[in-house]
Amino acid sequence: MRAIARPLDTLVVDDGSHDATAAVAAKAGATVVSLPFNLGVGGAVRTGLRYAAEHGYDRAVVIDADGQHQASEIADLLGALDRDADVAVGSRFAVGAGEYRVSKTRRAAMRVLARIVQSLTGQRFTDPTSGFRAFGRPAIEVLARDYPVEYLADTVEVLLIVCSAGLTVAEVPSAMRVRAGGRPSQHTFRLLVNYLRVVVGLAGAAMFRPRRRRAIRRARSTRAAPDSGERPRSTPGVQYVEYEGRSP
């Protein structure tokens, strides 16, 4: 991170660890926020974004501490924000990201999630479960209040939240590495159960979305006074942007 040609402040959220994580991070010069017990990834990220919001930061980058995400690619995410995105997602499967090895079952589940998220947001995502992300000030303010803490919701649902808020999301290629340390929080069976849970929930949302839109249109049309000449308002459109290349 010291090699990045931008001034960066480093915040380490110690999520109830029982080792010397906090002491090592503080000795290396990072600001450390220690949680009293383990909240999971979503709780840790929400803590970090609340810190960013409360201390007036215009941008925040979320990066895992297990070595999978390459700090050198932070510049690519920030470059997407420079090009007017509100959120940048490092994608393992975007063109130019290289090869990322994952089991066939998990990859199939990821594809299903991506298609459902696309149907709900109107934007194509190649890697909706990636946790390597950068957020601009508007996204920080929204997510510091409403960041979900459940597994997979902390990545997938976040995309629904920011898109519903009218924010733009960009994907940039990210060559993620094999985990350098730590243990995965989800074992295979539990991981598949959680994927299935999220798929069912999102599929239900996608199924009822057209019905909800029709109900909104009917409600708006009845609010317009019949003799006032007022025309019912249509649902405002949201434009989404996707960047496929790396920043120079």
PDB file of C-alpha atoms in Angstrom:
ATOM      1  CA  MET A   1       0.000   0.000   0.000  1.00  0.00           C
ATOM      2  CA  ARG A   2       2.926   2.311   0.560  1.00  0.00           C
ATOM      3  CA  ALA A   3       3.720   2.024  -3.158  1.00  0.00           C
ATOM      4  CA  ILE A   4       0.365   3.545  -4.184  1.00  0.00           C
ATOM      5  CA  ALA A   5       0.815   7.086  -5.469  1.00  0.00           C
ATOM      6  CA  ARG A   6      -2.062   8.465  -3.394  1.00  0.00           C
ATOM      7  CA  PRO A   7      -2.181   9.492   0.253  1.00  0.00           C
ATOM      8  CA  LEU A   8      -4.069   6.746   2.088  1.00  0.00           C
ATOM      9  CA  ASP A   9      -5.089   6.313   5.703  1.00  0.00           C
ATOM     10  CA  THR A  10      -5.340   2.698   6.824  1.00  0.00           C
ATOM     11  CA  LEU A  11      -8.056   1.502   9.174  1.00  0.00           C
ATOM     12  CA  VAL A  12      -7.977  -2.060  10.492  1.00  0.00           C
ATOM     13  CA  VAL A  13     -11.212  -3.370  11.985  1.00  0.00           C
ATOM     14  CA  ASP A  14     -10.278  -6.071  14.481  1.00  0.00           C
ATOM     15  CA  ASP A  15     -13.385  -8.244  14.456  1.00  0.00           C
ATOM     16  CA  GLY A  16     -13.076  -9.804  17.897  1.00  0.00           C
ATOM     17  CA  SER A  17      -9.855 -11.678  17.140  1.00  0.00           C
ATOM     18  CA  HIS A  18      -8.025 -13.587  19.879  1.00  0.00           C
ATOM     19  CA  ASP A  19      -4.511 -13.033  18.559  1.00  0.00           C
ATOM     20  CA  ALA A  20      -2.242  -9.994  18.271  1.00  0.00           C
ATOM     21  CA  THR A  21      -3.970  -8.538  15.190  1.00  0.00           C
ATOM     22  CA  ALA A  22      -4.739  -5.173  16.801  1.00  0.00           C
ATOM     23  CA  ALA A  23      -1.255  -4.731  18.256  1.00  0.00           C
ATOM     24  CA  VAL A  24       0.517  -5.704  15.023  1.00  0.00           C
ATOM     25  CA  ALA A  25      -1.681  -3.392  12.929  1.00  0.00           C
ATOM     26  CA  ALA A  26      -1.212  -0.464  15.307  1.00  0.00           C
ATOM     27  CA  LYS A  27       2.558  -0.997  15.363  1.00  0.00           C
ATOM     28  CA  ALA A  28       2.562  -0.887  11.548  1.00  0.00           C
ATOM     29  CA  GLY A  29       0.910   2.539  11.660  1.00  0.00           C
ATOM     30  CA  ALA A  30      -2.742   1.680  11.061  1.00  0.00           C
ATOM     31  CA  THR A  31      -5.667   3.104  12.968  1.00  0.00           C
ATOM     32  CA  VAL A  32      -7.350   0.196  14.731  1.00  0.00           C
ATOM     33  CA  VAL A  33     -10.979  -0.208  15.775  1.00  0.00           C
ATOM     34  CA  SER A  34     -11.469  -3.315  17.916  1.00  0.00           C
ATOM     35  CA  LEU A  35     -14.913  -4.873  18.154  1.00  0.00           C
ATOM     36  CA  PRO A  36     -15.807  -6.549  21.480  1.00  0.00           C
ATOM     37  CA  PHE A  37     -16.827  -9.788  19.749  1.00  0.00           C
ATOM     38  CA  ASN A  38     -16.971 -11.247  16.258  1.00  0.00           C
ATOM     39  CA  LEU A  39     -19.644  -9.633  14.056  1.00  0.00           C
ATOM     40  CA  GLY A  40     -18.588 -11.146  10.738  1.00  0.00           C
ATOM     41  CA  VAL A  41     -17.513  -9.445   7.537  1.00  0.00           C
ATOM     42  CA  GLY A  42     -20.652  -7.327   7.194  1.00  0.00           C
ATOM     43  CA  GLY A  43     -20.395  -5.978  10.722  1.00  0.00           C
ATOM     44  CA  ALA A  44     -16.709  -5.169  10.256  1.00  0.00           C
ATOM     45  CA  VAL A  45     -17.316  -3.357   6.959  1.00  0.00           C
ATOM     46  CA  ARG A  46     -20.218  -1.386   8.419  1.00  0.00           C
ATOM     47  CA  THR A  47     -17.943  -0.333  11.292  1.00  0.00           C
ATOM     48  CA  GLY A  48     -15.330   0.853   8.806  1.00  0.00           C
ATOM     49  CA  LEU A  49     -17.823   2.796   6.703  1.00  0.00           C
ATOM     50  CA  ARG A  50     -19.301   4.436   9.793  1.00  0.00           C
ATOM     51  CA  TYR A  51     -15.800   5.486  10.780  1.00  0.00           C
ATOM     52  CA  ALA A  52     -15.272   6.949   7.296  1.00  0.00           C
ATOM     53  CA  ALA A  53     -18.593   8.817   7.433  1.00  0.00           C
ATOM     54  CA  GLU A  54     -18.003  10.199  10.923  1.00  0.00           C
ATOM     55  CA  HIS A  55     -14.480  11.368  10.096  1.00  0.00           C
ATOM     56  CA  GLY A  56     -15.383  13.087   6.832  1.00  0.00           C
ATOM     57  CA  TYR A  57     -13.696  10.781   4.319  1.00  0.00           C
ATOM     58  CA  ASP A  58     -14.822  11.164   0.704  1.00  0.00           C
ATOM     59  CA  ARG A  59     -13.690   7.661  -0.281  1.00  0.00           C
ATOM     60  CA  ALA A  60     -13.252   4.301   1.364  1.00  0.00           C
ATOM     61  CA  VAL A  61     -11.761   1.056   0.049  1.00  0.00           C
ATOM     62  CA  VAL A  62     -12.649  -2.320   1.565  1.00  0.00           C
ATOM     63  CA  ILE A  63      -9.887  -4.906   1.285  1.00  0.00           C
ATOM     64  CA  ASP A  64      -9.623  -8.344   2.897  1.00  0.00           C
ATOM     65  CA  ALA A  65      -6.802  -9.067   5.320  1.00  0.00           C
ATOM     66  CA  ASP A  66      -6.138 -12.612   4.066  1.00  0.00           C
ATOM     67  CA  GLY A  67      -3.971 -11.607   1.107  1.00  0.00           C
ATOM     68  CA  GLN A  68      -6.495 -12.407  -1.633  1.00  0.00           C
ATOM     69  CA  HIS A  69      -6.948  -8.792  -2.683  1.00  0.00           C
ATOM     70  CA  GLN A  70      -3.933  -7.015  -4.124  1.00  0.00           C
ATOM     71  CA  ALA A  71      -3.368  -3.584  -2.615  1.00  0.00           C
ATOM     72  CA  SER A  72      -1.732  -2.483  -5.871  1.00  0.00           C
ATOM     73  CA  GLU A  73      -5.178  -2.649  -7.517  1.00  0.00           C
ATOM     74  CA  ILE A  74      -6.656  -0.056  -5.159  1.00  0.00           C
ATOM     75  CA  ALA A  75      -5.588   2.543  -7.717  1.00  0.00           C
ATOM     76  CA  ASP A  76      -7.830   0.855 -10.314  1.00  0.00           C
ATOM     77  CA  LEU A  77     -10.855   1.051  -8.021  1.00  0.00           C
ATOM     78  CA  LEU A  78     -10.173   4.686  -7.178  1.00  0.00           C
ATOM     79  CA  GLY A  79      -9.730   5.365 -10.886  1.00  0.00           C
ATOM     80  CA  ALA A  80     -13.297   4.167 -11.472  1.00  0.00           C
ATOM     81  CA  LEU A  81     -14.481   6.634  -8.822  1.00  0.00           C
ATOM     82  CA  ASP A  82     -12.496   9.342 -10.621  1.00  0.00           C
ATOM     83  CA  ARG A  83     -14.612   8.530 -13.671  1.00  0.00           C
ATOM     84  CA  ASP A  84     -17.791   9.391 -11.737  1.00  0.00           C
ATOM     85  CA  ALA A  85     -18.743   5.977 -10.380  1.00  0.00           C
ATOM     86  CA  ASP A  86     -20.088   5.954  -6.821  1.00  0.00           C
ATOM     87  CA  VAL A  87     -19.064   2.349  -6.175  1.00  0.00           C
ATOM     88  CA  ALA A  88     -16.276   0.308  -7.784  1.00  0.00           C
ATOM     89  CA  VAL A  89     -16.203  -3.497  -7.552  1.00  0.00           C
ATOM     90  CA  GLY A  90     -13.086  -5.555  -8.200  1.00  0.00           C
ATOM     91  CA  SER A  91     -14.279  -8.433 -10.387  1.00  0.00           C
ATOM     92  CA  ARG A  92     -12.530 -11.795 -10.566  1.00  0.00           C
ATOM     93  CA  PHE A  93     -14.392 -12.645 -13.773  1.00  0.00           C
ATOM     94  CA  ALA A  94     -14.306  -9.408 -15.777  1.00  0.00           C
ATOM     95  CA  VAL A  95     -12.350  -9.299 -19.022  1.00  0.00           C
ATOM     96  CA  GLY A  96      -8.682  -8.790 -18.171  1.00  0.00           C
ATOM     97  CA  ALA A  97      -8.882 -10.191 -14.637  1.00  0.00           C
ATOM     98  CA  GLY A  98      -6.989 -13.366 -15.429  1.00  0.00           C
ATOM     99  CA  GLU A  99      -7.916 -16.856 -14.247  1.00  0.00           C
ATOM    100  CA  TYR A 100      -9.565 -17.337 -10.859  1.00  0.00           C
ATOM    101  CA  ARG A 101     -10.017 -20.952  -9.773  1.00  0.00           C
ATOM    102  CA  VAL A 102     -13.313 -21.808  -8.116  1.00  0.00           C
ATOM    103  CA  SER A 103     -15.365 -25.007  -7.900  1.00  0.00           C
ATOM    104  CA  LYS A 104     -17.939 -25.626 -10.630  1.00  0.00           C
ATOM    105  CA  THR A 105     -20.779 -25.662  -8.104  1.00  0.00           C
ATOM    106  CA  ARG A 106     -19.804 -22.354  -6.566  1.00  0.00           C
ATOM    107  CA  ARG A 107     -19.220 -20.763  -9.976  1.00  0.00           C
ATOM    108  CA  ALA A 108     -22.672 -21.885 -11.120  1.00  0.00           C
ATOM    109  CA  ALA A 109     -24.210 -20.364  -7.983  1.00  0.00           C
ATOM    110  CA  MET A 110     -22.346 -17.123  -8.660  1.00  0.00           C
ATOM    111  CA  ARG A 111     -23.729 -16.990 -12.202  1.00  0.00           C
ATOM    112  CA  VAL A 112     -27.281 -17.493 -10.947  1.00  0.00           C
ATOM    113  CA  LEU A 113     -26.809 -14.714  -8.393  1.00  0.00           C
ATOM    114  CA  ALA A 114     -25.385 -12.422 -11.067  1.00  0.00           C
ATOM    115  CA  ARG A 115     -28.389 -12.957 -13.344  1.00  0.00           C
ATOM    116  CA  ILE A 116     -30.886 -12.315 -10.571  1.00  0.00           C
ATOM    117  CA  VAL A 117     -29.063  -9.165  -9.473  1.00  0.00           C
ATOM    118  CA  GLN A 118     -29.065  -8.007 -13.093  1.00  0.00           C
ATOM    119  CA  SER A 119     -32.831  -8.544 -13.320  1.00  0.00           C
ATOM    120  CA  LEU A 120     -33.350  -6.481 -10.166  1.00  0.00           C
ATOM    121  CA  THR A 121     -30.950  -3.626 -10.923  1.00  0.00           C
ATOM    122  CA  GLY A 122     -30.865  -3.417 -14.708  1.00  0.00           C
ATOM    123  CA  GLN A 123     -27.066  -3.678 -14.658  1.00  0.00           C
ATOM    124  CA  ARG A 124     -24.841  -6.591 -15.588  1.00  0.00           C
ATOM    125  CA  PHE A 125     -22.427  -7.752 -12.888  1.00  0.00           C
ATOM    126  CA  THR A 126     -19.821 -10.451 -13.456  1.00  0.00           C
ATOM    127  CA  ASP A 127     -18.867 -10.810  -9.778  1.00  0.00           C
ATOM    128  CA  PRO A 128     -21.619  -9.696  -7.375  1.00  0.00           C
ATOM    129  CA  THR A 129     -20.021 -11.496  -4.406  1.00  0.00           C
ATOM    130  CA  SER A 130     -16.651  -9.739  -4.604  1.00  0.00           C
ATOM    131  CA  GLY A 131     -15.781  -7.932  -1.386  1.00  0.00           C
ATOM    132  CA  PHE A 132     -12.979  -5.832  -2.917  1.00  0.00           C
ATOM    133  CA  ARG A 133     -14.747  -2.493  -3.339  1.00  0.00           C
ATOM    134  CA  ALA A 134     -14.329   1.259  -3.247  1.00  0.00           C
ATOM    135  CA  PHE A 135     -17.051   3.677  -2.186  1.00  0.00           C
ATOM    136  CA  GLY A 136     -17.490   7.382  -2.856  1.00  0.00           C
ATOM    137  CA  ARG A 137     -19.040   9.769  -0.351  1.00  0.00           C
ATOM    138  CA  PRO A 138     -22.689   9.240  -1.432  1.00  0.00           C
ATOM    139  CA  ALA A 139     -22.309   5.461  -1.063  1.00  0.00           C
ATOM    140  CA  ILE A 140     -20.514   5.837   2.274  1.00  0.00           C
ATOM    141  CA  GLU A 141     -23.407   7.867   3.652  1.00  0.00           C
ATOM    142  CA  VAL A 142     -26.015   5.358   2.456  1.00  0.00           C
ATOM    143  CA  LEU A 143     -24.185   2.226   3.585  1.00  0.00           C
ATOM    144  CA  ALA A 144     -22.941   3.546   6.925  1.00  0.00           C
ATOM    145  CA  ARG A 145     -26.607   3.474   7.949  1.00  0.00           C
ATOM    146  CA  ASP A 146     -27.892   0.408   6.125  1.00  0.00           C
ATOM    147  CA  TYR A 147     -24.975  -1.969   5.474  1.00  0.00           C
ATOM    148  CA  PRO A 148     -26.284  -5.557   5.824  1.00  0.00           C
ATOM    149  CA  VAL A 149     -24.344  -7.921   8.049  1.00  0.00           C
ATOM    150  CA  GLU A 150     -25.574 -11.355   6.925  1.00  0.00           C
ATOM    151  CA  TYR A 151     -23.248 -13.547   4.857  1.00  0.00           C
ATOM    152  CA  LEU A 152     -23.576 -12.816   1.106  1.00  0.00           C
ATOM    153  CA  ALA A 153     -26.006 -10.002   1.889  1.00  0.00           C
ATOM    154  CA  ASP A 154     -22.881  -8.003   2.748  1.00  0.00           C
ATOM    155  CA  THR A 155     -21.940  -8.162  -0.939  1.00  0.00           C
ATOM    156  CA  VAL A 156     -25.020  -8.991  -3.022  1.00  0.00           C
ATOM    157  CA  GLU A 157     -27.609  -6.950  -1.132  1.00  0.00           C
ATOM    158  CA  VAL A 158     -25.245  -3.984  -1.051  1.00  0.00           C
ATOM    159  CA  LEU A 159     -25.489  -3.792  -4.842  1.00  0.00           C
ATOM    160  CA  LEU A 160     -29.276  -3.692  -4.603  1.00  0.00           C
ATOM    161  CA  ILE A 161     -29.115  -0.949  -1.968  1.00  0.00           C
ATOM    162  CA  VAL A 162     -26.789   1.351  -3.899  1.00  0.00           C
ATOM    163  CA  CYS A 163     -28.582   0.813  -7.209  1.00  0.00           C
ATOM    164  CA  SER A 164     -31.936   1.504  -5.546  1.00  0.00           C
ATOM    165  CA  ALA A 165     -30.415   4.725  -4.209  1.00  0.00           C
ATOM    166  CA  GLY A 166     -29.635   5.776  -7.791  1.00  0.00           C
ATOM    167  CA  LEU A 167     -25.863   5.429  -7.425  1.00  0.00           C
ATOM    168  CA  THR A 168     -23.615   4.290 -10.267  1.00  0.00           C
ATOM    169  CA  VAL A 169     -21.604   1.089  -9.951  1.00  0.00           C
ATOM    170  CA  ALA A 170     -18.506   0.178 -11.967  1.00  0.00           C
ATOM    171  CA  GLU A 171     -16.689  -3.133 -12.254  1.00  0.00           C
ATOM    172  CA  VAL A 172     -12.929  -3.268 -12.800  1.00  0.00           C
ATOM    173  CA  PRO A 173     -10.835  -6.408 -13.425  1.00  0.00           C
ATOM    174  CA  SER A 174      -9.136  -7.771 -10.303  1.00  0.00           C
ATOM    175  CA  ALA A 175      -6.573 -10.586 -10.303  1.00  0.00           C
ATOM    176  CA  MET A 176      -7.240 -12.047  -6.861  1.00  0.00           C
ATOM    177  CA  ARG A 177      -4.778 -14.465  -5.323  1.00  0.00           C
ATOM    178  CA  VAL A 178      -5.014 -17.622  -3.246  1.00  0.00           C
ATOM    179  CA  ARG A 179      -5.668 -16.932   0.431  1.00  0.00           C
ATOM    180  CA  ALA A 180      -2.344 -16.226   2.138  1.00  0.00           C
ATOM    181  CA  GLY A 181      -3.551 -16.655   5.713  1.00  0.00           C
ATOM    182  CA  GLY A 182      -6.535 -17.251   7.927  1.00  0.00           C
ATOM    183  CA  ARG A 183      -9.363 -19.736   7.534  1.00  0.00           C
ATOM    184  CA  PRO A 184     -12.501 -19.464   5.388  1.00  0.00           C
ATOM    185  CA  SER A 185     -15.558 -18.418   7.374  1.00  0.00           C
ATOM    186  CA  GLN A 186     -17.817 -20.781   5.413  1.00  0.00           C
ATOM    187  CA  HIS A 187     -17.255 -24.491   4.777  1.00  0.00           C
ATOM    188  CA  THR A 188     -18.553 -26.100   1.586  1.00  0.00           C
ATOM    189  CA  PHE A 189     -21.944 -27.340   2.811  1.00  0.00           C
ATOM    190  CA  ARG A 190     -22.756 -24.188   4.749  1.00  0.00           C
ATOM    191  CA  LEU A 191     -21.579 -22.073   1.833  1.00  0.00           C
ATOM    192  CA  LEU A 192     -23.941 -23.830  -0.575  1.00  0.00           C
ATOM    193  CA  VAL A 193     -26.837 -23.503   1.874  1.00  0.00           C
ATOM    194  CA  ASN A 194     -26.217 -19.767   2.140  1.00  0.00           C
ATOM    195  CA  TYR A 195     -25.994 -19.411  -1.640  1.00  0.00           C
ATOM    196  CA  LEU A 196     -29.313 -21.250  -1.962  1.00  0.00           C
ATOM    197  CA  ARG A 197     -30.904 -19.037   0.692  1.00  0.00           C
ATOM    198  CA  VAL A 198     -29.838 -15.859  -1.090  1.00  0.00           C
ATOM    199  CA  VAL A 199     -30.855 -17.195  -4.523  1.00  0.00           C
ATOM    200  CA  VAL A 200     -34.342 -18.057  -3.255  1.00  0.00           C
ATOM    201  CA  GLY A 201     -34.706 -14.663  -1.586  1.00  0.00           C
ATOM    202  CA  LEU A 202     -33.579 -12.724  -4.643  1.00  0.00           C
ATOM    203  CA  ALA A 203     -35.664 -14.864  -6.978  1.00  0.00           C
ATOM    204  CA  GLY A 204     -38.708 -14.048  -4.874  1.00  0.00           C
ATOM    205  CA  ALA A 205     -37.878 -10.346  -5.043  1.00  0.00           C
ATOM    206  CA  ALA A 206     -37.488 -10.556  -8.821  1.00  0.00           C
ATOM    207  CA  MET A 207     -40.807 -12.405  -9.146  1.00  0.00           C
ATOM    208  CA  PHE A 208     -42.766  -9.793  -7.199  1.00  0.00           C
ATOM    209  CA  ARG A 209     -40.977  -6.760  -8.620  1.00  0.00           C
ATOM    210  CA  PRO A 210     -43.273  -6.283 -11.676  1.00  0.00           C
ATOM    211  CA  ARG A 211     -46.322  -6.574  -9.415  1.00  0.00           C
ATOM    212  CA  ARG A 212     -44.851  -3.959  -7.077  1.00  0.00           C
ATOM    213  CA  ARG A 213     -44.169  -1.608  -9.991  1.00  0.00           C
ATOM    214  CA  ARG A 214     -47.770  -1.918 -11.182  1.00  0.00           C
ATOM    215  CA  ALA A 215     -49.014  -1.166  -7.668  1.00  0.00           C
ATOM    216  CA  ILE A 216     -46.805   1.936  -7.505  1.00  0.00           C
ATOM    217  CA  ARG A 217     -48.108   3.163 -10.864  1.00  0.00           C
ATOM    218  CA  ARG A 218     -51.711   2.633  -9.762  1.00  0.00           C
ATOM    219  CA  ALA A 219     -51.088   4.462  -6.489  1.00  0.00           C
ATOM    220  CA  ARG A 220     -49.525   7.403  -8.292  1.00  0.00           C
ATOM    221  CA  SER A 221     -52.344   7.628 -10.826  1.00  0.00           C
ATOM    222  CA  THR A 222     -54.981   7.757  -8.079  1.00  0.00           C
ATOM    223  CA  ARG A 223     -53.088  10.525  -6.271  1.00  0.00           C
ATOM    224  CA  ALA A 224     -53.404  12.861  -9.258  1.00  0.00           C
ATOM    225  CA  ALA A 225     -56.490  15.077  -8.849  1.00  0.00           C
ATOM    226  CA  PRO A 226     -58.964  14.316 -11.698  1.00  0.00           C
ATOM    227  CA  ASP A 227     -59.746  17.974 -12.403  1.00  0.00           C
ATOM    228  CA  SER A 228     -56.346  19.479 -11.761  1.00  0.00           C
ATOM    229  CA  GLY A 229     -54.817  18.444 -15.060  1.00  0.00           C
ATOM    230  CA  GLU A 230     -51.899  16.935 -13.156  1.00  0.00           C
ATOM    231  CA  ARG A 231     -50.320  14.005 -14.935  1.00  0.00           C
ATOM    232  CA  PRO A 232     -49.267  10.944 -12.939  1.00  0.00           C
ATOM    233  CA  ARG A 233     -45.517  10.790 -12.509  1.00  0.00           C
ATOM    234  CA  SER A 234     -43.641   7.864 -13.950  1.00  0.00           C
ATOM    235  CA  THR A 235     -40.988   5.969 -12.093  1.00  0.00           C
ATOM    236  CA  PRO A 236     -37.724   7.921 -12.405  1.00  0.00           C
ATOM    237  CA  GLY A 237     -35.086   6.257 -14.538  1.00  0.00           C
ATOM    238  CA  VAL A 238     -31.633   5.426 -13.259  1.00  0.00           C
ATOM    239  CA  GLN A 239     -28.608   5.211 -15.500  1.00  0.00           C
ATOM    240  CA  TYR A 240     -25.949   2.650 -14.609  1.00  0.00           C
ATOM    241  CA  VAL A 241     -22.401   2.691 -15.897  1.00  0.00           C
ATOM    242  CA  GLU A 242     -19.942  -0.173 -16.246  1.00  0.00           C
ATOM    243  CA  TYR A 243     -16.235   0.312 -16.862  1.00  0.00           C
ATOM    244  CA  GLU A 244     -14.535  -2.713 -18.336  1.00  0.00           C
ATOM    245  CA  GLY A 245     -10.958  -1.499 -18.607  1.00  0.00           C
ATOM    246  CA  ARG A 246      -8.369  -0.569 -16.048  1.00  0.00           C
ATOM    247  CA  SER A 247      -7.591   3.019 -15.261  1.00  0.00           C
ATOM    248  CA  PRO A 248      -4.414   4.276 -16.869  1.00  0.00           C
TER     249      PRO A 248
END
